[in-house]
XYZ file of C-alpha atoms in Angstrom:
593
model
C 16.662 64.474 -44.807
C 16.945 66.040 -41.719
C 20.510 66.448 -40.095
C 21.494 66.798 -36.625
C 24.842 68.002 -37.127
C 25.975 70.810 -39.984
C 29.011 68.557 -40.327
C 27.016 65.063 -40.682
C 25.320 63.264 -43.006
C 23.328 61.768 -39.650
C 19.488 62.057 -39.844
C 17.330 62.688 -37.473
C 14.840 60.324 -38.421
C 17.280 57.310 -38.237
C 18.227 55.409 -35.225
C 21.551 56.346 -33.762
C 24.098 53.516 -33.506
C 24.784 52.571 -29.901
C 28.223 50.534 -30.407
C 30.580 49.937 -33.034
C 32.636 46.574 -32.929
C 35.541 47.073 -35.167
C 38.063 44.293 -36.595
C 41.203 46.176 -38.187
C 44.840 44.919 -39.889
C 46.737 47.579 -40.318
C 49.162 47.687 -43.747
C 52.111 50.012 -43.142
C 53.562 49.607 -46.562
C 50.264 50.221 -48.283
C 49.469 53.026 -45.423
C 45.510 51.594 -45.201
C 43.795 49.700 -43.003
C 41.191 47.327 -43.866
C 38.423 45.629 -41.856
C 35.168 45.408 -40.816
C 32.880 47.892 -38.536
C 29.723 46.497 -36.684
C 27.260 49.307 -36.271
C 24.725 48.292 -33.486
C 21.328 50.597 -33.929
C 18.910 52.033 -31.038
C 16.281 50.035 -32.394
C 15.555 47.128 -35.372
C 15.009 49.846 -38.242
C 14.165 49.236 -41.860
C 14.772 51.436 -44.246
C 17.556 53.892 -45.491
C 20.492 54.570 -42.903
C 22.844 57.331 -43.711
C 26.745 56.883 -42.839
C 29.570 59.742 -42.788
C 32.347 58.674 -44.660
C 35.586 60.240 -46.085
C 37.913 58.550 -48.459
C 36.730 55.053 -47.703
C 36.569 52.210 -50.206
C 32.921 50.377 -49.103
C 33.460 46.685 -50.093
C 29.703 45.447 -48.778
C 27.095 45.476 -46.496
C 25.420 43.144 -44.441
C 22.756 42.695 -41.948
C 22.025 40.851 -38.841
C 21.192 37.497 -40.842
C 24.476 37.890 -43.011
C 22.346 39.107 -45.901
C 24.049 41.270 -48.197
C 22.116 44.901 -48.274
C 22.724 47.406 -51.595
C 24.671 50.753 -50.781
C 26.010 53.570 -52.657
C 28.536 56.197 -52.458
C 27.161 60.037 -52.500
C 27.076 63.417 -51.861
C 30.820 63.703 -52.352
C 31.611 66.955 -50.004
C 35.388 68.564 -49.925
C 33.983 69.410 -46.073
C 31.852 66.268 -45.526
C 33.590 63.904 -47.555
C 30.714 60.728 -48.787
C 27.155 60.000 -48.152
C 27.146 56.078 -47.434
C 23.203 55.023 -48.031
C 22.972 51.403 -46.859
C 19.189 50.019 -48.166
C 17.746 47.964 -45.050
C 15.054 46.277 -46.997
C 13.877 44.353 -43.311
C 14.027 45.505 -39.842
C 17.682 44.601 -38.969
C 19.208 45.473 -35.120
C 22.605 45.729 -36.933
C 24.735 46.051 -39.943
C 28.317 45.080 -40.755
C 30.621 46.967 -43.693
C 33.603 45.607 -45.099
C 35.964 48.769 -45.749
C 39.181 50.364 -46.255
C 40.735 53.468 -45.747
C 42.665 55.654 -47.982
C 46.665 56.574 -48.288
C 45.478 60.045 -47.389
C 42.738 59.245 -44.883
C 42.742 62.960 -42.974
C 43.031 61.454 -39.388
C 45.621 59.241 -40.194
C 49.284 59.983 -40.530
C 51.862 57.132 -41.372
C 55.219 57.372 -40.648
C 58.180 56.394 -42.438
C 60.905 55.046 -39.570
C 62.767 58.098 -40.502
C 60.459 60.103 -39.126
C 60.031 58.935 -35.319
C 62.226 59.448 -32.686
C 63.803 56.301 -32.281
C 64.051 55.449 -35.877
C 63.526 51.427 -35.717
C 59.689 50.985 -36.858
C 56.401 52.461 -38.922
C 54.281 54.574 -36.720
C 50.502 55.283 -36.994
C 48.384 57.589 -35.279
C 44.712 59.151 -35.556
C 43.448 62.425 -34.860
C 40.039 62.138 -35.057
C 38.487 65.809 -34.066
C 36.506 67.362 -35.215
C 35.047 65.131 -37.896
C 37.952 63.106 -39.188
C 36.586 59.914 -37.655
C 34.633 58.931 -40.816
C 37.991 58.599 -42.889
C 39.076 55.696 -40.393
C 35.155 53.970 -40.522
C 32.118 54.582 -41.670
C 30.074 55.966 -38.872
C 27.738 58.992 -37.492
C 30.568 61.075 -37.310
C 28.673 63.505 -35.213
C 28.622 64.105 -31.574
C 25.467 62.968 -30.785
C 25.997 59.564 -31.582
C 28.103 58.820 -28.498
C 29.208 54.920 -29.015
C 30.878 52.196 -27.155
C 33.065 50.176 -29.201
C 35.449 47.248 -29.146
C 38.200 46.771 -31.315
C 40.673 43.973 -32.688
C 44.053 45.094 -34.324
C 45.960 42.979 -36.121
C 49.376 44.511 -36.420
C 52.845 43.354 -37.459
C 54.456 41.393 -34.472
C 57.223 43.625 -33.029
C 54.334 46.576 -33.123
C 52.302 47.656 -29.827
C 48.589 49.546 -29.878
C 47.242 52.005 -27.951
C 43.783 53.111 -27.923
C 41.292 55.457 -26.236
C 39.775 51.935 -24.561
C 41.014 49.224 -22.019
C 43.034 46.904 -23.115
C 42.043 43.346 -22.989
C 44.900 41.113 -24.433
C 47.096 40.214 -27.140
C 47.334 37.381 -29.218
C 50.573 36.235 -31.339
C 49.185 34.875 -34.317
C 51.392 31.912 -36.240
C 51.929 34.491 -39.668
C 53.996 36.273 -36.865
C 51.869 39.392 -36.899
C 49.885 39.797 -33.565
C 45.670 41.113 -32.575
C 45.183 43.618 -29.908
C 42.099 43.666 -28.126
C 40.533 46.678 -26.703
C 36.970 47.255 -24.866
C 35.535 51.165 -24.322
C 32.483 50.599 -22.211
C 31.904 54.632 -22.120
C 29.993 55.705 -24.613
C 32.370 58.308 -26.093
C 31.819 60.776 -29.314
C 33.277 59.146 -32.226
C 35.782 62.206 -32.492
C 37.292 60.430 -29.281
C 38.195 57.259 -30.710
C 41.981 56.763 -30.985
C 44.769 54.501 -32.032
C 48.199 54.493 -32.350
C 50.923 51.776 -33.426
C 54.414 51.535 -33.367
C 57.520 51.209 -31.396
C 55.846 52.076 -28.156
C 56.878 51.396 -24.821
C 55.514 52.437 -20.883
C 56.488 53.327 -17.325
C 54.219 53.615 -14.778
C 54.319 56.842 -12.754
C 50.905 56.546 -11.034
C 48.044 54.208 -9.537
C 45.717 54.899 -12.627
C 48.447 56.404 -14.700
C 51.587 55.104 -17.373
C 53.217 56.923 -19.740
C 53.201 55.694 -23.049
C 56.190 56.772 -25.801
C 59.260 55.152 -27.987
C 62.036 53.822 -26.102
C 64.080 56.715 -26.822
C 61.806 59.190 -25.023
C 59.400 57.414 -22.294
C 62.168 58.084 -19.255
C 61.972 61.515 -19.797
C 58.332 61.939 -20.418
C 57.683 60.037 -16.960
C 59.534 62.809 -15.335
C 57.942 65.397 -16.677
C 54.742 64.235 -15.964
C 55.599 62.861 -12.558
C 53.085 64.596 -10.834
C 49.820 63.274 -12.331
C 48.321 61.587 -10.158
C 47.971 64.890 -7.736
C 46.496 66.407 -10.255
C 44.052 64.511 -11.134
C 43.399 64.737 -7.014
C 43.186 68.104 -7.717
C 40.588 67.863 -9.979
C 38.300 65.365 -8.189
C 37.769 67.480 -5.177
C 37.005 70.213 -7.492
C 35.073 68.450 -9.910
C 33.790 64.554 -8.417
C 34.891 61.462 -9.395
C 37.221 60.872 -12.532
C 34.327 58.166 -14.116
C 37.247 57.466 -16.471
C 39.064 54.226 -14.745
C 42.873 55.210 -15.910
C 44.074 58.335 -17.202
C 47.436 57.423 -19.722
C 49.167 59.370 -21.725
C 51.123 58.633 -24.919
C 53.895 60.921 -26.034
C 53.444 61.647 -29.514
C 55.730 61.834 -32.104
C 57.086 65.144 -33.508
C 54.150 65.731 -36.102
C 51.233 65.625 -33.704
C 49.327 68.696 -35.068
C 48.272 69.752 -31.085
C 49.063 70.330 -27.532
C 47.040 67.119 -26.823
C 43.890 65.264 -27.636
C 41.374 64.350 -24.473
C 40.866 60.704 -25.668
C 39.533 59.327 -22.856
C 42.103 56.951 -21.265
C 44.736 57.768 -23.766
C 45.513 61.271 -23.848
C 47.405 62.128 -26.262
C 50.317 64.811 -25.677
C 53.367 66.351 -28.363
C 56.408 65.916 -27.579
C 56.882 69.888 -27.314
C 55.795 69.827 -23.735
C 58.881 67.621 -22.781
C 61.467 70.690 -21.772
C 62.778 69.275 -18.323
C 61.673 71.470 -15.884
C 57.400 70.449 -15.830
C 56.833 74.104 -16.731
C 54.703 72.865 -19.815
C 52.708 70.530 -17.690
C 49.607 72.887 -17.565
C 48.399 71.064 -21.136
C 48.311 68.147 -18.856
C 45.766 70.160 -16.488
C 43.849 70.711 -19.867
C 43.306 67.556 -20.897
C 42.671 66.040 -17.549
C 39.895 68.484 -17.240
C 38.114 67.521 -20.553
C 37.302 64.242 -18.366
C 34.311 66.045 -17.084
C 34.153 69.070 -19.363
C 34.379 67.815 -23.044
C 34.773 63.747 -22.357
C 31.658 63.320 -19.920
C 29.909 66.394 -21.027
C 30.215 67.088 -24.967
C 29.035 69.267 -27.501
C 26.608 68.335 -29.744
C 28.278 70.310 -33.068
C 30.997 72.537 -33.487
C 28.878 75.196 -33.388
C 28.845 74.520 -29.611
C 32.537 73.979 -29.140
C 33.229 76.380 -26.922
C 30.750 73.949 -24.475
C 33.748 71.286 -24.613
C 36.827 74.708 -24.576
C 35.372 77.367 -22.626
C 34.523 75.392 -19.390
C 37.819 72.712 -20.201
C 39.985 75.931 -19.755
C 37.993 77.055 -17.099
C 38.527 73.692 -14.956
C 42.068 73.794 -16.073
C 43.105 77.243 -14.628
C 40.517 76.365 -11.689
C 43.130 73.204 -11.243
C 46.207 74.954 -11.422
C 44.962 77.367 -8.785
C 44.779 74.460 -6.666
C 48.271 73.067 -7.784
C 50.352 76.574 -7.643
C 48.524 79.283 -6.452
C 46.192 82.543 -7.978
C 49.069 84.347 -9.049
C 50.127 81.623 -11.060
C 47.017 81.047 -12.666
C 46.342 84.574 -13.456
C 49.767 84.595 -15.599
C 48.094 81.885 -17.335
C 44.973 83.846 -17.436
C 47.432 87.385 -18.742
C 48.534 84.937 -21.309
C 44.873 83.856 -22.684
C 43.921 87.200 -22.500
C 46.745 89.044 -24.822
C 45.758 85.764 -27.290
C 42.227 86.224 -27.064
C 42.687 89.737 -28.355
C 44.609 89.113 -31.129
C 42.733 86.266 -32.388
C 39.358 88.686 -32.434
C 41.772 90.956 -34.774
C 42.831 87.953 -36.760
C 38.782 87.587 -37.374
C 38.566 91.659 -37.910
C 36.809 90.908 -41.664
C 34.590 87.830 -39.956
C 33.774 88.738 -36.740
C 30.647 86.295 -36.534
C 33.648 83.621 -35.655
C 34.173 85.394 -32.280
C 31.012 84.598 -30.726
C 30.559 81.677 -28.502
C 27.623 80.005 -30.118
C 28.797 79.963 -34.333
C 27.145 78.781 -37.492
C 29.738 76.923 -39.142
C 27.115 75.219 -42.127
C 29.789 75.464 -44.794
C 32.621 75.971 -42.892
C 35.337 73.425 -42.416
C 35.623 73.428 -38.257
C 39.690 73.100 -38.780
C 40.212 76.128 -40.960
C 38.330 78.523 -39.006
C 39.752 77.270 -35.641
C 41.268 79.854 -32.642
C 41.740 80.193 -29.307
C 38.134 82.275 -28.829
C 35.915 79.119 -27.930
C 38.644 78.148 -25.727
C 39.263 82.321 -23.469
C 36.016 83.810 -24.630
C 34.152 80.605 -22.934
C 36.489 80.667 -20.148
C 35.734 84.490 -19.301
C 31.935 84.156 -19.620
C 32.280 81.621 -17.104
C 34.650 83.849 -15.030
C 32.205 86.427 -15.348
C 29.148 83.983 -14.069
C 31.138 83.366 -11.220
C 32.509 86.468 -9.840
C 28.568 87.561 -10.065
C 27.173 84.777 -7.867
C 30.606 83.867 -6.356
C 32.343 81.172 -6.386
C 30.906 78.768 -3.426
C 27.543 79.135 -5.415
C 29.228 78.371 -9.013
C 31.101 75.388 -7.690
C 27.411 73.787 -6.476
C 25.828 74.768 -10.399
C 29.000 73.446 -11.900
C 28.416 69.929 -10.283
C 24.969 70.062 -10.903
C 25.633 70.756 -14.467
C 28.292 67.391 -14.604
C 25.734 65.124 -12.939
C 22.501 66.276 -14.692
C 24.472 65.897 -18.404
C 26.888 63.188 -17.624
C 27.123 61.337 -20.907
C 25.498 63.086 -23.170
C 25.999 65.798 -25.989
C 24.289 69.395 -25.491
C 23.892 72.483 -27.237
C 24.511 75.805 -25.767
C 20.476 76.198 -25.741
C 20.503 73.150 -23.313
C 23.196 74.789 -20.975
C 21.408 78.159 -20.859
C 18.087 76.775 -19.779
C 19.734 74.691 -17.139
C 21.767 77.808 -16.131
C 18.826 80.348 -15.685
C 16.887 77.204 -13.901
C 19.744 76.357 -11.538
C 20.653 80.214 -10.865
C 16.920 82.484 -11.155
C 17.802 85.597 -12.237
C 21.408 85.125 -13.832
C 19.756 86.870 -16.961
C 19.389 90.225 -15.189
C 22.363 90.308 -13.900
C 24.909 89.068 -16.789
C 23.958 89.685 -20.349
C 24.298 85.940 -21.585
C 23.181 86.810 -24.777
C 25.753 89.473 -25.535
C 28.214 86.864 -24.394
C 26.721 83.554 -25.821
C 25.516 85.367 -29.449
C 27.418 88.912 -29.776
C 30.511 89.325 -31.609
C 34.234 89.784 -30.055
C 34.857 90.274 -26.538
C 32.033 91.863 -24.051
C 32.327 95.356 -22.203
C 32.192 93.150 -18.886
C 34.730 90.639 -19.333
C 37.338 90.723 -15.904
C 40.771 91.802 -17.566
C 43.163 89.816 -15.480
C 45.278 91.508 -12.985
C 47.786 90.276 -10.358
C 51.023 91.934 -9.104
C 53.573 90.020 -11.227
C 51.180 90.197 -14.012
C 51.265 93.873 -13.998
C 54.996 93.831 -13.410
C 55.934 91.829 -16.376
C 53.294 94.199 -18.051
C 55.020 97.072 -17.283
C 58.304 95.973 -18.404
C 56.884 94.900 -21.398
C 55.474 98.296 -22.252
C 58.909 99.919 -21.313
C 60.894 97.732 -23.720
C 60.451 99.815 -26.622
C 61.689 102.909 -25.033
C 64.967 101.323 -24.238
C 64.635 99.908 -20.699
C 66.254 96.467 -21.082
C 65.440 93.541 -18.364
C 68.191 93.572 -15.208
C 69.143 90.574 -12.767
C 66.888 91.825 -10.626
C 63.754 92.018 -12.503
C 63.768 88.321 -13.791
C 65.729 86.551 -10.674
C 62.642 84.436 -9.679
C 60.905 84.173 -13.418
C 59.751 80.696 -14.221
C 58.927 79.954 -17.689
C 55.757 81.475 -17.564
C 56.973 84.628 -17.092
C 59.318 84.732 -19.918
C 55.876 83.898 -22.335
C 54.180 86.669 -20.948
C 57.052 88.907 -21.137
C 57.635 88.213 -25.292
C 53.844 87.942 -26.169
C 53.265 91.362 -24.873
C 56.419 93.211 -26.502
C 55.757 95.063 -29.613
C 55.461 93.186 -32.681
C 57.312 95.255 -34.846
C 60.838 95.335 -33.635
C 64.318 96.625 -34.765
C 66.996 94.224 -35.848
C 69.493 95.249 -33.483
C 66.840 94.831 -30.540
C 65.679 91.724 -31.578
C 69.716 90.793 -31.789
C 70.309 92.201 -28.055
C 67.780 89.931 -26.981
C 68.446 87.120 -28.788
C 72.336 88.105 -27.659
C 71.199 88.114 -23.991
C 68.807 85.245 -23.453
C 69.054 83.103 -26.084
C 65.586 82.861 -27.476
C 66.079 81.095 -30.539
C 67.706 78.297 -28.989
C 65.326 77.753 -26.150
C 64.215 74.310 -24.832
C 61.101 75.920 -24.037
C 58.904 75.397 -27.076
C 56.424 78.637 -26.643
C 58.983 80.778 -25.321
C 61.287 80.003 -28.658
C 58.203 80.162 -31.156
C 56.983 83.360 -29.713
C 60.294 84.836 -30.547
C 60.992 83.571 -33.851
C 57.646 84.103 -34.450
C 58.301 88.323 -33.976
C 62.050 87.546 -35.667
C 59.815 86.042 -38.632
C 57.457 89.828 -38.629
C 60.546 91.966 -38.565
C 62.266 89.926 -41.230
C 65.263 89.418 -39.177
C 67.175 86.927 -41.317
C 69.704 85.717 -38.547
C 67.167 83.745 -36.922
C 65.696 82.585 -40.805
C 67.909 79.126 -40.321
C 66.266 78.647 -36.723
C 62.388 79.194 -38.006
C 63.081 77.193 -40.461
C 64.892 74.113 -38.485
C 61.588 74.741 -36.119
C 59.408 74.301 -39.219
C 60.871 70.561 -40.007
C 61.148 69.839 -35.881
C 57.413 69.732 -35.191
C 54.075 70.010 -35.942
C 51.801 71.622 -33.952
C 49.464 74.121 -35.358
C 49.993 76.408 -32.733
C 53.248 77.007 -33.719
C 52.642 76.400 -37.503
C 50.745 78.932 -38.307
C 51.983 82.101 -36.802
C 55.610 80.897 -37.798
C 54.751 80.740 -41.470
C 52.129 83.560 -40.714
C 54.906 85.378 -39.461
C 57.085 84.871 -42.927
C 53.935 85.382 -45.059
C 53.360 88.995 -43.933
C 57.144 89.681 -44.053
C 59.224 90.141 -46.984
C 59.332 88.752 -50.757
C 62.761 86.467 -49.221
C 60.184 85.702 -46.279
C 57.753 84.484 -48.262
C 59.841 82.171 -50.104
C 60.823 80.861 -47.737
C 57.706 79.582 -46.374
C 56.936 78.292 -49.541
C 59.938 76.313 -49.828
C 60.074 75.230 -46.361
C 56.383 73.766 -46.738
C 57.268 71.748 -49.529
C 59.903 70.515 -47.724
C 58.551 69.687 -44.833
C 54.763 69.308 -45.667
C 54.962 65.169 -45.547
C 56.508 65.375 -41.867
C 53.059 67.363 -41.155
C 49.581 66.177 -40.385
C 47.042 66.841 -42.853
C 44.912 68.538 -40.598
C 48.144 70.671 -40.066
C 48.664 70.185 -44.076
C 45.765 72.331 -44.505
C 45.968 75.071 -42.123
C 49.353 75.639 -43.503
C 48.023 75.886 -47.487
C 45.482 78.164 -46.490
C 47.935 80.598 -45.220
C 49.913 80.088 -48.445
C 46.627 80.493 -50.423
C 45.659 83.625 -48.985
C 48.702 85.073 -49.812
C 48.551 84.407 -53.164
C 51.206 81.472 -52.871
């Protein structure tokens, strides 16, 4: 055997597949989905072919001719889930296998009625990254297989599909259930592919773009995300053409474990970023940029994710310049900084996860996930261009898009193509402290900008009593506030985390990251006022990011604290992901809960 991928079961020596054509009915009362996946191959190959699977019940195998082929189940990994070995006894262009997925299938969460927002139907959705894909079909769940696919859904009547593909039709069928058809003529990563079914409605707030969401929700989403279409303008001057036909987004519900997901034509975004005001939008920016940085351009493994992070943050901020300015953009930058920091503490007893290139062989890409591929990558590339300025990196970086358009690289690939593009980068920057050494190099460009510093400064003087006036915060955006509570102290006293709770009203915020990051320092200093508001934040959503340092938060707080993470996660754990499931039982497990 030889792998491609740490985290697949792919070989080497076996043809890629080229396009899957998948025919799915999805069961909401029995949570699976059953169906059949048509694996088209590179070339006619005879022989063994090796499939990633995880939680899937294989009910046969055919070839091109219909013949039925001889498979087995093995391997069973609690990372890689199941070998599948088809036999190919004759050279076959093709295979077909009759599955099913499991209750628990990890990229798949079902949801009771009761748990959407408008409370009328079942909802579905996949989250396929890193290498969930296999528990949805069999596949070679690896980034280097980059497939097209096709896909027929056969869903109860009054239920709609979305997917990361163009949609074709959709057929009423006489048992009164319906078939969606869908067409992706990219060939995407299978950690792209996406679906989601429910109660799902759109407005259209764009030439290429609609919002997608449940009745209840979709006006207000199309406000906040009004202003999409001059983004993406935004992003085509700076980065060429979007090669991606439409760029929708659907409106998740509550238990979405992220910001977003880049599926290419259906983005994915939580709910969280709906506040009112488009201060939130910048995930927008993010996801929008992993068109050319991520979607177009991917990693080949996870050891190379910060290919797909690093330069999608990079294009983001470099977006948002565009869109509101450099000061703006450097509060973003303030903010990625002070959470690049304390994510290389967080990995103070494995530092080898704070380099850019990592060797995750045994490591489950989800549990040892942080925001380092994501500012660490963005700061090398900041670096890179303040040496050779930024006329010069603009020219490499669309060099870079057209010369790997398509395809998935390592971080080998991008330095050769870097030193051969710019001669004598390698002098100048020391790429392999940055790509290879641990934690954050002597040369990184802290970020600086006159109301950075300001809200810096009165950050700093918090703790020795100097409380915020009128004056300082008269023109603070949202933005602001963040920066302003992610750089106080972490340790504060109860009656100063009252008086600010007392003044501004944290705790009840609309603003998702400005209310976490304050519970989130109530949860450290075991301030039990604000106990009932982390833990009515804990059932409200689901996204990691605010997951885990709430419940970290509680965990490294008192015996009460503790408790009451435990109790709250068994209360709330079916509302959550199991991607998100897992994160949060690690943080119980490590502290011995």
């Amino acid at each position: 055997m030889a792998p491609v991928d740490p985290h697949s079961y792919t070989d080497s020596l076996q043809p890629l597949t080229t396009h899957v054509a998948l025919s799915l009915s999805l069961d909401f009362q029995s949570r699976s989905i059953s169906g059949t996946a048509t694996l088209t191959l590179t070339r006619p190959y005879k022989g063994q072919l090796f499939l990633d699977t995880r939680d899937l019940r294989v009910h046969q195998a055919l070839d091109s001719e219909g013949r039925s082929l001889r498979f087995s189940l093995d391997l069973e990994d609690s990372i890689l889930g199941s070998r599948l070995v088809i036999d190919l006894p004759v050279e076959t262009p093709w295979i077909v296998v009759s599955y099913s997925t499991s209750p628990h299938a990890s990229a798949l969460q079902w949801l009771e009625p009761s748990q959407t927002a408008g409370g009328n139907q079942p909802y579905v959705f996949t989250q396929c990254q890193a290498i969930h894909a296999r528990s949805v079909f069999p596949c070679q769940d690896t980034p280097v297989a980059r497939v097209k696919y096709t896909a027929d859904v056969e869903v109860p009547g009054d239920t709609r599909v979305v997917m990361s593909a163009a949609h074709l039709e959709r057929v009423s069928l006489d048992s009164g259930r319906a078939v969606e058809r869908f067409v992706m003529n990219q060939a995407i990563p299978p950690y792209l592919f996406a679906l989601a079914a429910g109660d799902i409605v759109h407005e259209e707030i764009g030439p290429r773009t609609r919002v997608y969401a449940e009745p209840s929700v979709v006006k207000a989403a199309a406000y906040e995300f009004a202003n999409t279409e001059a983004t993406i303008t935004h992003a085509e001057a700076l980065f060429g053409p979007y090669e991606w036909e439409r760029f929708d987004v659907l409106v998740m519900p509550p238990s979405f474990p992220y910001g977003g997901m880049e599926n290419p034509r259906m983005v994915f975004l939580t709910p969280t970023l709906i506040v009112g005001d488009r201060s939130a939008v910048e995930v927008v920016a993010h996801e929008l940029a992993h068109s050319w940085t991520g979607n177009l351009i991917s990693n080949a493994t996870a050891n190379d994710f910060w290919l797909n992070e690093g330069f999608t943050t990079y294009a983001e901020r470099r977006i948002v310049e565009a869109e509101q300015g450099k000061d703006r953009v450097e509060l973003q930058i303030g903010l990625g900084w002070s959470g690049l920091k304390e994510e290389v503490g967080r990995f103070k007893d494995k530092p080898q996860f704070t380099k850019l290139k990592t060797d995750l062989k045994g490591v489950d890409p989800d549990e040892i996930y942080s925001r380092v591929p994501y500012e660490k990558g963005f700061h090398f590339l900041r670096r890179l261009e303040s040496q050779v300025g930024r006329p010069k990196f603009d020219k490499f970086l669309k060099e870079y898009i057209a010369e790997f358009q398509f395809q998935s690289i390592d971080t080998e690939t991008f330095l050769a193509f870097l030193k051969e593009r710019i001669p004598g980068i390698g002098d100048e920057v020391d790429l392999d402290k940055w790509i290879y050494g641990e934690g954050i190099p002597v040369d990184a460009l802290e970020p600086r900008s006159e109301i950075l510093d300001k809200i810096l400064e009165l950050a700093a003087q918090f703790e020795s009593g100097r409380q915020l006036m009128d004056a300082d915060t008269q023109n603070w955006q949202a933005q602001e506030w963040i920066v302003y509570l992610d750089n106080l102290p972490k340790k504060l006293s109860s009656k100063q985390i009252s008086m600010l709770d007392d003044s501004f009203h944290f705790s009840r915020s609309k603003n998702w990251e400005i209310r976490v990051i304050f519970l989130t320092i109530a949860a450290h200093c075991d301030y039990k006022p604000c106990f009932p508001a982390i833990e009515d934040a804990l059932h409200s959503v689901g996204r990691i990011k605010y997951l885990r340092p709430l419940y970290a938060g509680l965990l490294e707080s008192s015996p009460e604290a503790k408790q009451l993470a435990k109790r709250v996660f068994s209360d709330a754990k079916p509302k959550y992901h199991p991607i998100a499931q897992s994160v949060v039982q690690g943080l119980l497990t490590q502290a011995g809960l």
